[in-house]
Coordinates of C-alpha atoms and ligand atoms in Angstrom, one line a residue:
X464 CA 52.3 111.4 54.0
X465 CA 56.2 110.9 53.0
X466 CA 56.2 108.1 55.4
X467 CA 53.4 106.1 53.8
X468 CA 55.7 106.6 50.3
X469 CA 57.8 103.1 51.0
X470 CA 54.8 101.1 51.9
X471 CA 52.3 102.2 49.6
X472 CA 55.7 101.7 46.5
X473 CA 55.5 98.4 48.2
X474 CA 51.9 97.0 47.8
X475 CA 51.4 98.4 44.6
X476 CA 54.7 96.8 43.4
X477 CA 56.3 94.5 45.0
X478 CA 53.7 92.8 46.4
X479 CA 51.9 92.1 42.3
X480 CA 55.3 90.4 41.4
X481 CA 55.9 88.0 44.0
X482 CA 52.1 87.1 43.4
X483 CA 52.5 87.2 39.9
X484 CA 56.2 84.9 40.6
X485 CA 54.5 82.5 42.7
X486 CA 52.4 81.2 39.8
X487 CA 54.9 81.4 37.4
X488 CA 53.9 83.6 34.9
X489 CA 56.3 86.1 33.4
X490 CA 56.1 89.6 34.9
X491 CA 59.5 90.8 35.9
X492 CA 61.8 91.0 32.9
X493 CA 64.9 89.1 34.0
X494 CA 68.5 89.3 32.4
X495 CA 69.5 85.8 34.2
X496 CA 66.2 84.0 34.7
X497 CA 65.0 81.2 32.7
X498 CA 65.8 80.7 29.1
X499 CA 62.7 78.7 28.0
X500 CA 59.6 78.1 29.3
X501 CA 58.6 74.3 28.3
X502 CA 61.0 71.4 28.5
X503 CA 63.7 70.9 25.8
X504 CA 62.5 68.8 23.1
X505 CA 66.3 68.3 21.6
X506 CA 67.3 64.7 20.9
X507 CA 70.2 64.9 24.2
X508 CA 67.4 66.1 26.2
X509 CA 65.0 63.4 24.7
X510 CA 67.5 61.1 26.0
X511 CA 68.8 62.4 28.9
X512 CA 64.8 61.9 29.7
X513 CA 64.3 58.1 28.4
X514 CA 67.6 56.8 30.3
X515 CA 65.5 57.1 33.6
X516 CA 67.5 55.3 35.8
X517 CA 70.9 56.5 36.5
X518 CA 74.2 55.9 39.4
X519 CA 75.5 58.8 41.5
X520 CA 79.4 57.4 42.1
X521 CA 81.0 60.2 45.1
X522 CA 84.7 59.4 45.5
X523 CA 87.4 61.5 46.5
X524 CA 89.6 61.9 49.7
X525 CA 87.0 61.5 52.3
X526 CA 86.7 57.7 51.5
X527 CA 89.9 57.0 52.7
X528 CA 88.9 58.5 56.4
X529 CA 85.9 56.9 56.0
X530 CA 84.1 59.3 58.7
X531 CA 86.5 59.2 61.7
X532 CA 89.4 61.6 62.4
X533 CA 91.8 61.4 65.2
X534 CA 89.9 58.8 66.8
X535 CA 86.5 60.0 66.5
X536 CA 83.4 58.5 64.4
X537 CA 81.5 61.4 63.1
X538 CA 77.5 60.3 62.4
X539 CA 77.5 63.4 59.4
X540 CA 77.9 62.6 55.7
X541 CA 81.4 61.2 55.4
X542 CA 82.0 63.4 52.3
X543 CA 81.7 66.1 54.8
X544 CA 84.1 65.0 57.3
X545 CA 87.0 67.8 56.9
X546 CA 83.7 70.2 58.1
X547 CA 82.9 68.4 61.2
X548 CA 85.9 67.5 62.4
X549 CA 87.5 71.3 61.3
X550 CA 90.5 69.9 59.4
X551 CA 92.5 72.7 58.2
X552 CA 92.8 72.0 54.0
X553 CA 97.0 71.9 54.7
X554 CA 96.1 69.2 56.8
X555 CA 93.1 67.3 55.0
X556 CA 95.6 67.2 51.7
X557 CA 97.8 65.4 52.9
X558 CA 95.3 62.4 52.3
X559 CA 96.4 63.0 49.2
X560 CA 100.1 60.8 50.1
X561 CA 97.6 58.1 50.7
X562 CA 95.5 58.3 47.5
X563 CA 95.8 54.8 45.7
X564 CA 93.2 52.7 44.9
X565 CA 94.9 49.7 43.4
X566 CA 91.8 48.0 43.4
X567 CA 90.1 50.4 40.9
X568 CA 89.0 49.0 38.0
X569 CA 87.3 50.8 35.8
X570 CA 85.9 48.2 33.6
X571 CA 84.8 46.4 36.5
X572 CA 83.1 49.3 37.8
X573 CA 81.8 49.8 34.5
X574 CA 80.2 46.1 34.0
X575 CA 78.7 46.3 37.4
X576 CA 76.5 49.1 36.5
X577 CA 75.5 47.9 33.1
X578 CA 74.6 44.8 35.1
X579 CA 72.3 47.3 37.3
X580 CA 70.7 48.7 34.7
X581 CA 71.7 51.6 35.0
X582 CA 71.8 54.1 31.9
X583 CA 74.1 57.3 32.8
X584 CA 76.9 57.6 35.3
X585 CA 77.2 60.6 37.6
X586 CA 80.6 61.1 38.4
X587 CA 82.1 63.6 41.3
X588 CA 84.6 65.3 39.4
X589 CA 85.3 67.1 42.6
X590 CA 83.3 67.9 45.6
X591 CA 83.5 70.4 48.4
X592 CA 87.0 69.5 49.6
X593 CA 88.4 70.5 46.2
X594 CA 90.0 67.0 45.6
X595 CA 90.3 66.6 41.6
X596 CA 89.9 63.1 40.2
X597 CA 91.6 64.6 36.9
X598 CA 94.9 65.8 36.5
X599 CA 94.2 69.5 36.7
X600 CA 96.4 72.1 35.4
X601 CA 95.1 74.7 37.3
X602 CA 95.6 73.4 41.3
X603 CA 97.7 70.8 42.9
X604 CA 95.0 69.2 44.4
X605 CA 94.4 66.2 41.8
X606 CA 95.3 62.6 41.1
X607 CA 98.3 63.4 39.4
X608 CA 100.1 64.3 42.4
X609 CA 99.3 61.4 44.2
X610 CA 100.3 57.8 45.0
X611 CA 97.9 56.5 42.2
X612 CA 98.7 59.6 39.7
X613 CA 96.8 58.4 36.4
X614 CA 93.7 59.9 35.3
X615 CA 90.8 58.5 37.0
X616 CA 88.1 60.2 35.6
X617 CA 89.4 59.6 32.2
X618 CA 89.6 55.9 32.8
X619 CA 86.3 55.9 34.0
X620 CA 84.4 57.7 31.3
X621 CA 86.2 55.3 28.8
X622 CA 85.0 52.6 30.6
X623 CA 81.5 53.4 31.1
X624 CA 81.2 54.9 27.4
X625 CA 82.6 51.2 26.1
X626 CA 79.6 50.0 27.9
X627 CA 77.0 52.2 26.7
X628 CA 76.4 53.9 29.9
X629 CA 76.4 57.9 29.6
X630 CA 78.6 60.1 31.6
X631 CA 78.0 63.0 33.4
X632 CA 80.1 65.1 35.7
X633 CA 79.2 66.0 39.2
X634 CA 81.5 69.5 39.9
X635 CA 81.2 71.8 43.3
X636 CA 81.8 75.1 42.9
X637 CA 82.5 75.5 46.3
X638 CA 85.7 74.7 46.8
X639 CA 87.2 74.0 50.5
X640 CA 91.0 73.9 49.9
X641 CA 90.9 77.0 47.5
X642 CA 91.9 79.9 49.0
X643 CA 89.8 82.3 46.9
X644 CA 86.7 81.1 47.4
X645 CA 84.6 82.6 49.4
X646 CA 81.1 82.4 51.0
X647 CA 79.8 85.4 50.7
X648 CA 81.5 88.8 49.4
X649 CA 81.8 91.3 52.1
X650 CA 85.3 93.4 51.4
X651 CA 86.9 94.5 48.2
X652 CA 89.5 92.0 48.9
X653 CA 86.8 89.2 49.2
X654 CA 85.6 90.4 45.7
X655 CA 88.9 90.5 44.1
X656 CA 89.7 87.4 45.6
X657 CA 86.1 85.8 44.4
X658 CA 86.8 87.1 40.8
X659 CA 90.1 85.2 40.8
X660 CA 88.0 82.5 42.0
X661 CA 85.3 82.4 39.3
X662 CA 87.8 82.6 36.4
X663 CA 89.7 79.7 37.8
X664 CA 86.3 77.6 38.4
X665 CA 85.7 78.3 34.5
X666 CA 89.1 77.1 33.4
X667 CA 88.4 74.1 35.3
X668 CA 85.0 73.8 33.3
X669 CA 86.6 74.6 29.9
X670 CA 89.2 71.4 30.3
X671 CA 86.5 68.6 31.7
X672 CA 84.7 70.1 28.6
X673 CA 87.9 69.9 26.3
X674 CA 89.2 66.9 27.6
X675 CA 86.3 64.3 27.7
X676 CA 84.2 65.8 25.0
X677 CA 81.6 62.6 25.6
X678 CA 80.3 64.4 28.7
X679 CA 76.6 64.6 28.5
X680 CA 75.6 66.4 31.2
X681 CA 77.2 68.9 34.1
X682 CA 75.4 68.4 37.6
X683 CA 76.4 71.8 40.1
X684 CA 76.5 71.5 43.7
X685 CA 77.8 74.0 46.4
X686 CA 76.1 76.5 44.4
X687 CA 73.8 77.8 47.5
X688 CA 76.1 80.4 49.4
X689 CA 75.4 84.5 48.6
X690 CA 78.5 84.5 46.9
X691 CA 77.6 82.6 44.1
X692 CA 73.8 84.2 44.7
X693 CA 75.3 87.6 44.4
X694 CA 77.2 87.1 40.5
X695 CA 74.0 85.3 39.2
X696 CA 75.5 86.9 35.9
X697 CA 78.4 84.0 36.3
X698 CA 75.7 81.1 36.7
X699 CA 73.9 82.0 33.0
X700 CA 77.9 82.6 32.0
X701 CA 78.9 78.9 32.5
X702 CA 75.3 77.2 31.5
X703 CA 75.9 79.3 28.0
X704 CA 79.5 78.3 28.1
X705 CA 79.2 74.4 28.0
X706 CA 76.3 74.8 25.8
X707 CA 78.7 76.2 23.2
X708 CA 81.0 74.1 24.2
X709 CA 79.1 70.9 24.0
X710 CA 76.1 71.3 21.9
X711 CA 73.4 69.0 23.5
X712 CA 74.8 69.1 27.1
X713 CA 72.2 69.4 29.9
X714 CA 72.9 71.4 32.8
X715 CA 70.6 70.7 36.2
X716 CA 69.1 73.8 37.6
X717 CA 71.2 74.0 41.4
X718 CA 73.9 76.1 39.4
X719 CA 71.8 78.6 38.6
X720 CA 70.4 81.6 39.9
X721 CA 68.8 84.8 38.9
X722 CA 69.8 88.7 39.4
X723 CA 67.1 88.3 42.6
X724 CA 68.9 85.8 44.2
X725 CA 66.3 82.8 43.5
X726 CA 67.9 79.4 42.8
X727 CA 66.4 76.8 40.6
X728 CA 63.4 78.5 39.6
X729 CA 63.5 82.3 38.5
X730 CA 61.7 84.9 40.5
X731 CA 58.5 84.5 37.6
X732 CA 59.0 81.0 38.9
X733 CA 60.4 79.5 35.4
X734 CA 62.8 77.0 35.6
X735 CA 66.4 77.8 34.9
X736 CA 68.7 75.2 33.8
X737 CA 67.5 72.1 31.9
X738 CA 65.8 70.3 34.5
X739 CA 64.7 71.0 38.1
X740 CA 67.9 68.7 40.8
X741 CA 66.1 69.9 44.3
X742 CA 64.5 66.2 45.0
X743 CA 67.5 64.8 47.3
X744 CA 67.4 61.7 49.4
X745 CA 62.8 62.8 49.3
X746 CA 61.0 63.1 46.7
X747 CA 57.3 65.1 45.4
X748 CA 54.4 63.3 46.7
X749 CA 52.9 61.1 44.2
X750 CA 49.1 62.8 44.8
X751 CA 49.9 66.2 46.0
X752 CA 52.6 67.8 44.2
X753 CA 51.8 66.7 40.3
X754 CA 53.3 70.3 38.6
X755 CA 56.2 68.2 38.9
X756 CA 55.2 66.4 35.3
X757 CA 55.5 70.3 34.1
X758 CA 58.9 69.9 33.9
X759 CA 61.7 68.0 33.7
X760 CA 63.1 66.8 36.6
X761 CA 66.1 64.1 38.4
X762 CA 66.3 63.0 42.2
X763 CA 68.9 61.2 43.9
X764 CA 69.0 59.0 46.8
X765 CA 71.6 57.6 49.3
X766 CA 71.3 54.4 50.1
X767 CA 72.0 54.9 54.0
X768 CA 69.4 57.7 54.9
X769 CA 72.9 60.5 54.4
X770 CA 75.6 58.6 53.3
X771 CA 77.0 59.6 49.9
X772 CA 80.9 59.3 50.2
X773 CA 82.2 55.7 51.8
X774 CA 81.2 55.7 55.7
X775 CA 82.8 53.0 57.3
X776 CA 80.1 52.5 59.7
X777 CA 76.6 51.9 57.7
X778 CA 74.7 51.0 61.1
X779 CA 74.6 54.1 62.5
X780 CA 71.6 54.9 60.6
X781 CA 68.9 53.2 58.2
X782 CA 70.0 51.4 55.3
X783 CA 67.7 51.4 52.3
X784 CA 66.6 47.8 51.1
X785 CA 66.9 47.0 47.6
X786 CA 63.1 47.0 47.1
X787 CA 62.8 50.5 48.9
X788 CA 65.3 51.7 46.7
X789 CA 63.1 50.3 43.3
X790 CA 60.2 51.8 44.9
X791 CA 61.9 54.9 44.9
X792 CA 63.0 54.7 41.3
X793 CA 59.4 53.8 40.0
X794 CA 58.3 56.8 42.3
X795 CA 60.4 59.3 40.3
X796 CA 59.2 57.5 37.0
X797 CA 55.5 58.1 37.3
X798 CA 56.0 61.3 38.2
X799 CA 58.2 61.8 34.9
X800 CA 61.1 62.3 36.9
X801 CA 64.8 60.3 36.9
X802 CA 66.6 58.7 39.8
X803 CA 70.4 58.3 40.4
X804 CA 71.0 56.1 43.4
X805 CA 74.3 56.8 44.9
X806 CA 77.4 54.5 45.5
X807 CA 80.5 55.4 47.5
X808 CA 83.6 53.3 46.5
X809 CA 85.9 52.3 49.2
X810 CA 89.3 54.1 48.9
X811 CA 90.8 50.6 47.5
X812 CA 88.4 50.7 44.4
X813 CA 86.3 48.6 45.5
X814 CA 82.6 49.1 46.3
X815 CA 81.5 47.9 49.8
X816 CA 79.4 44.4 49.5
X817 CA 75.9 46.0 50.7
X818 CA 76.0 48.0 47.2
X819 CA 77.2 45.5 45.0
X820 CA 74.3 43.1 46.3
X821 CA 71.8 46.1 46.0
X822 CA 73.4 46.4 42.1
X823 CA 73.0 43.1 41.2
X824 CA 69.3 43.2 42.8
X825 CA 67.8 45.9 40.9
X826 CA 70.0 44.8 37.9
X827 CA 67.9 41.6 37.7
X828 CA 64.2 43.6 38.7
X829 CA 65.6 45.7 35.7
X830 CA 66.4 42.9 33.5
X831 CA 62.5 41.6 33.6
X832 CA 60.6 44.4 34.5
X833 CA 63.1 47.6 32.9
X834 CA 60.4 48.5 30.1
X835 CA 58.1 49.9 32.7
X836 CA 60.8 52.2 33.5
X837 CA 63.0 53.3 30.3
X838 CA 61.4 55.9 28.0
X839 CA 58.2 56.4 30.6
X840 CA 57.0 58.8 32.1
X841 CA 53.9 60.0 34.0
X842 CA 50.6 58.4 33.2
X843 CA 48.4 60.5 34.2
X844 CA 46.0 58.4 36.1
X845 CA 45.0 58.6 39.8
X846 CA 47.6 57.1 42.1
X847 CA 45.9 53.6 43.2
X848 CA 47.1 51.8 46.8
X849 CA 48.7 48.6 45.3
X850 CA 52.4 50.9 43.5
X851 CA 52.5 53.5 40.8
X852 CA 51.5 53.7 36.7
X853 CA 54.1 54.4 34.1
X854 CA 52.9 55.1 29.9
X855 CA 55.1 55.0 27.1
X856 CA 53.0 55.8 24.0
X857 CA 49.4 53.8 24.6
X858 CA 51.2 51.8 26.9
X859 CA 50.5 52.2 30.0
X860 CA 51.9 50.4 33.0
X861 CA 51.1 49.2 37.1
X862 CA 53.8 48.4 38.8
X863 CA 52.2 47.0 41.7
X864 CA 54.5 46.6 45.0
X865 CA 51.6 46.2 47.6
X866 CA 49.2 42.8 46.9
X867 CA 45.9 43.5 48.0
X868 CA 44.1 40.8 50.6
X869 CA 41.2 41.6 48.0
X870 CA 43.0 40.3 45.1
X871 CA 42.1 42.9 43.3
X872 CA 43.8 45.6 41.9
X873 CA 41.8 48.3 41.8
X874 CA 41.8 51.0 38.5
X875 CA 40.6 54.2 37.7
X876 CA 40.6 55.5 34.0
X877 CA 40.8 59.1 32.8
X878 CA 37.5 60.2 31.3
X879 CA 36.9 58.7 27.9
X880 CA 39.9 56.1 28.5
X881 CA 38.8 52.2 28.2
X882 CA 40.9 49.3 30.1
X883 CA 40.6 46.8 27.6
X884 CA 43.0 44.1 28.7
X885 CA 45.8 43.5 31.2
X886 CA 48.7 41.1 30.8
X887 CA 51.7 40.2 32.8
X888 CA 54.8 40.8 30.8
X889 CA 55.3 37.2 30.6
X890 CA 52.3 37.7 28.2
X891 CA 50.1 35.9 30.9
X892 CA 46.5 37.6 30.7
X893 CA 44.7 38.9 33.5
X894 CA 40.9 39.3 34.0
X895 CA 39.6 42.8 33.8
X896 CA 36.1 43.2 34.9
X897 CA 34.0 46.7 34.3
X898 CA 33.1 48.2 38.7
X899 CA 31.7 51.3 37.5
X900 CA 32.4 54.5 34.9
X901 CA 36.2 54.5 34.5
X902 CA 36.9 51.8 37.2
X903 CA 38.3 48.6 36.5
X904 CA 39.6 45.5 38.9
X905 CA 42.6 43.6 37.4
X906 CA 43.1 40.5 39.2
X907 CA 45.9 39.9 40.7
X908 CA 48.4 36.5 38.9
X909 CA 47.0 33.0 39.7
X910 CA 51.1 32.5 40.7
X911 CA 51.8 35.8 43.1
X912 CA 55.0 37.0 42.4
X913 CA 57.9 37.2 45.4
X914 CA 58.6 40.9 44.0
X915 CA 57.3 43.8 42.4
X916 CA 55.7 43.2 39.1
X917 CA 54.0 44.7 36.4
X918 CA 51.3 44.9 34.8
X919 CA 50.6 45.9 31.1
X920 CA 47.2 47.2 30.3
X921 CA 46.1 47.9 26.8
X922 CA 43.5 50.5 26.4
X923 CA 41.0 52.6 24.1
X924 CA 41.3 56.2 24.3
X925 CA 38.3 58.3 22.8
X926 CA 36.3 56.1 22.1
X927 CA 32.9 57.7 23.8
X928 CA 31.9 57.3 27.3
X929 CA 29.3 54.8 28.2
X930 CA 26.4 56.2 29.1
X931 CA 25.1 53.0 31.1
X932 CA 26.7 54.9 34.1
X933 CA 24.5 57.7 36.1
X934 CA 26.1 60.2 39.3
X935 CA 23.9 60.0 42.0
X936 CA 21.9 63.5 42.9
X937 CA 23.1 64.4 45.7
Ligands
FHN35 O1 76.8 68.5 50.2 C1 76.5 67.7 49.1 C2 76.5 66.3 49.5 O2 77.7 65.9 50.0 C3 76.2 65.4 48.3 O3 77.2 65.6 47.3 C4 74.9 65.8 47.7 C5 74.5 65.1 46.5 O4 73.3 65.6 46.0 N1 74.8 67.3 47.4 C6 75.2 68.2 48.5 C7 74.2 68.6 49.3 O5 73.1 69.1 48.7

């Protein structure tokens, strides 16, 4: 019988609570899980929510290799080059000598993404290969001991904050070039060694906090490796940290993890962090994966298919047109998500032609078209062929980026929901003609647009269903 103790402990235990997990309801008591259940209501997170569209900038060291060492063009992610090509961090920081991007203008930069539209800058503050853009105190491995030496980071929040445009800071824990971190903690020495490591990673946090107090938002990476699993206590530490630090500051959900060792979502399957950051370079499927809308959520997308530092070879793999990368935008919308499209500067300071054409494209979409995007979120109403719905309030929006051979754009109400009208947003009506209960056809514009358009529809909510309409018996 004392054999069968472990299994039967485990089906009448275990077993309930990774049921119970899976559909997220509360059953383990968790010291580091989730810290609310619904989405923050808060005016930062309000508008962390209605800016919608944002820029991912990745700049550090790598850009200056631009994906080949010694010789030798490496097809990876060019921000991971000192991986592939197993540069020893001595060796890798002495790109540092060679660190100045005369060409950097941060006003420039700044302009160009206003121009795009864009309304929140994600900056790399530093990624895996422990380059700093600010001037540290607490490693050698910044800008201040390079060529360059001012503060870029500090130049560039000014910048973008002149225009509007709110910052938020990109930081990897993991840190390549620092010799206490570790991947995983195996030996009192690692774990002594880790420690060290964890107190320096907070110092690091408490002076981006203290120095540029206009930070709205801290984005982890690097987060994924048992070592940083293992102190989940350290992961609630720094979200609580900045959040006293910066009242209002959102924190996305890769830094954390709970006393199980679950990432992003707690073992009762709750969020942790402010809003879910697991949709990279993909994103949910617009019919099947709706829970989505239960929470808040940001993707963000390369424009190359896994490019996010400068590579200086773009053809060896698919590069994104500027209408794929809309559709991707108006994807996350309607599914009340946000999307940051990425952007690696060349080492100079300047950003490579493809991107500042792709800019200035959906800058100008944005420019006539941008209300279907800011403050909207998920409509609620079945997917249709021709592009994706967005609502704000009663409004509720079709962005249509497939014309059907038809001409008719095809719509299906929620219950008790009337299409009363649809007009371009040049205020051009549309004809709307009753097919059947809760289906509509819009026409499609007498003048077909060159691009993705939208439409505007207004509506009648609760107003009674008609009962002209009868199910077949079937
Ligand atoms: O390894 C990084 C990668 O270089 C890039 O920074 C992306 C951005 O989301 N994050 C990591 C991979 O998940």
């Amino acid at each position: 019988m004392k054999r069968y103790v472990p299994c039967i402990i485990f089906f009448l235990f275990v077993i309930p609570h990774v049921i119970f997990a899976q559909k997220g309801e509360r059953s383990l008591s968790l010291k580091y899980g989730a810290t609310r259940l619904e989405k923050r209501q808060d005016p930062s997170m309000k508008q962390f929510r209605a800016n919608r569209l944002g820029a991912f900038i990745h700049w550090g060291l790598y850009a200056i290799p631009g994906g080949e060492w010694n010789g030798k063009v490496y097809h990876g992610a060019a921000e991971w080059l000192k991986s592939w090509a197993k540069v020893p961090s001595e060796e890798w920081m002495k790109l540092m000598e060679k660190w100045n991007p005369v060409k950097f203008d941060a006003v420039e930069w700044a302009r160009m993404m206003k121009q795009m539209g864009v309304k929140y800058v994600k900056i790399t503050t530093k990624h895996h290969e422990g380059f700093c853009l600010w001037p540290s105190a607490y490693t050698r491995n910044t800008v201040a001991h390079t060529p360059y030496k001012k503060d870029l980071l500090g130049d560039m929040v000014k910048a973008f904050n002149e225009e509007g445009i709110d910052v938020h800071f990109y930081f990897s824990v993991m840190d390549w070039s620092h010799p206490d971190w570790r991947y995983d903690i195996k030996t009192k020495e690692d774990s002594v060694a880790f420690s060290r490591f964890l107190i320096f990673t907070d110092n690091q946090l408490k002076e981006l906090a203290k120095n540029y107090p206009t930070v709205k938002d801290f984005w982890f990476d690097g987060t994924w490796d048992n070592s940083i699993k293992r102190n989940a206590w350290w992961t609630a530490h720094v979200e609580a940290m900045l959040k006293e630090l910066l009242p209002g500051v959102t924190v996305n959900s890769r830094l954390r993890s709970d006393e199980y060792g679950k990432r992003h979502f707690d073992s009762n399957g709750n969020l942790m962090g402010d809003y879910e950051s697991g949709y990279e370079r993909r994103l949910p499927d617009p019919v099947k994966d709706l829970q989505v809308t239960k929470w808040d959520w940001e993707a963000c997308m390369t424009i190359p298919e896994n490019q996010w530092g400068y590579h200086k070879d773009w053809s060896l793999s698919y590069v994104k047109t500027p209408v794929e990368v809309l559709d991707r935008i108006v994807h996350a919308v309607s599914m009340g998500g946000n999307m940051v499209v990425n952007f690696g500067p060349q080492a100079n300071g300047n950003f490579r032609q493809e991107e500042k054409v792709l800019a200035m494209t959906i800058g100008n979409w944005m420019k006539k078209y941008g209300e279907c995007i800011y403050g909207c979120d998920y409509a609620g109403w079945d997917k249709q062929d021709w592009g994706y719905y967005t609502r704000k309030g009663q409004e509720v929006y079709m962005v249509v980026f497939n014309k059907p051979y038809s001409k008719r754009l095809i719509v299906k109400s929620p219950n008790a929901t009337q299409v009363v009208g649809a007009v371009l947003l040049s205020g051009e009506r549309l004809e709307v003609v009753e097919t059947a209960k809760n289906e509509y056809n819009v026409s499609m514009p007498d003048r077909e647009p060159e691009e993705p358009f939208v439409i505007k529809l207004r509506i009648k909510e609760a107003t009674g269903v008609t009962e002209k309409y009868r199910d077949a018996f079937i």
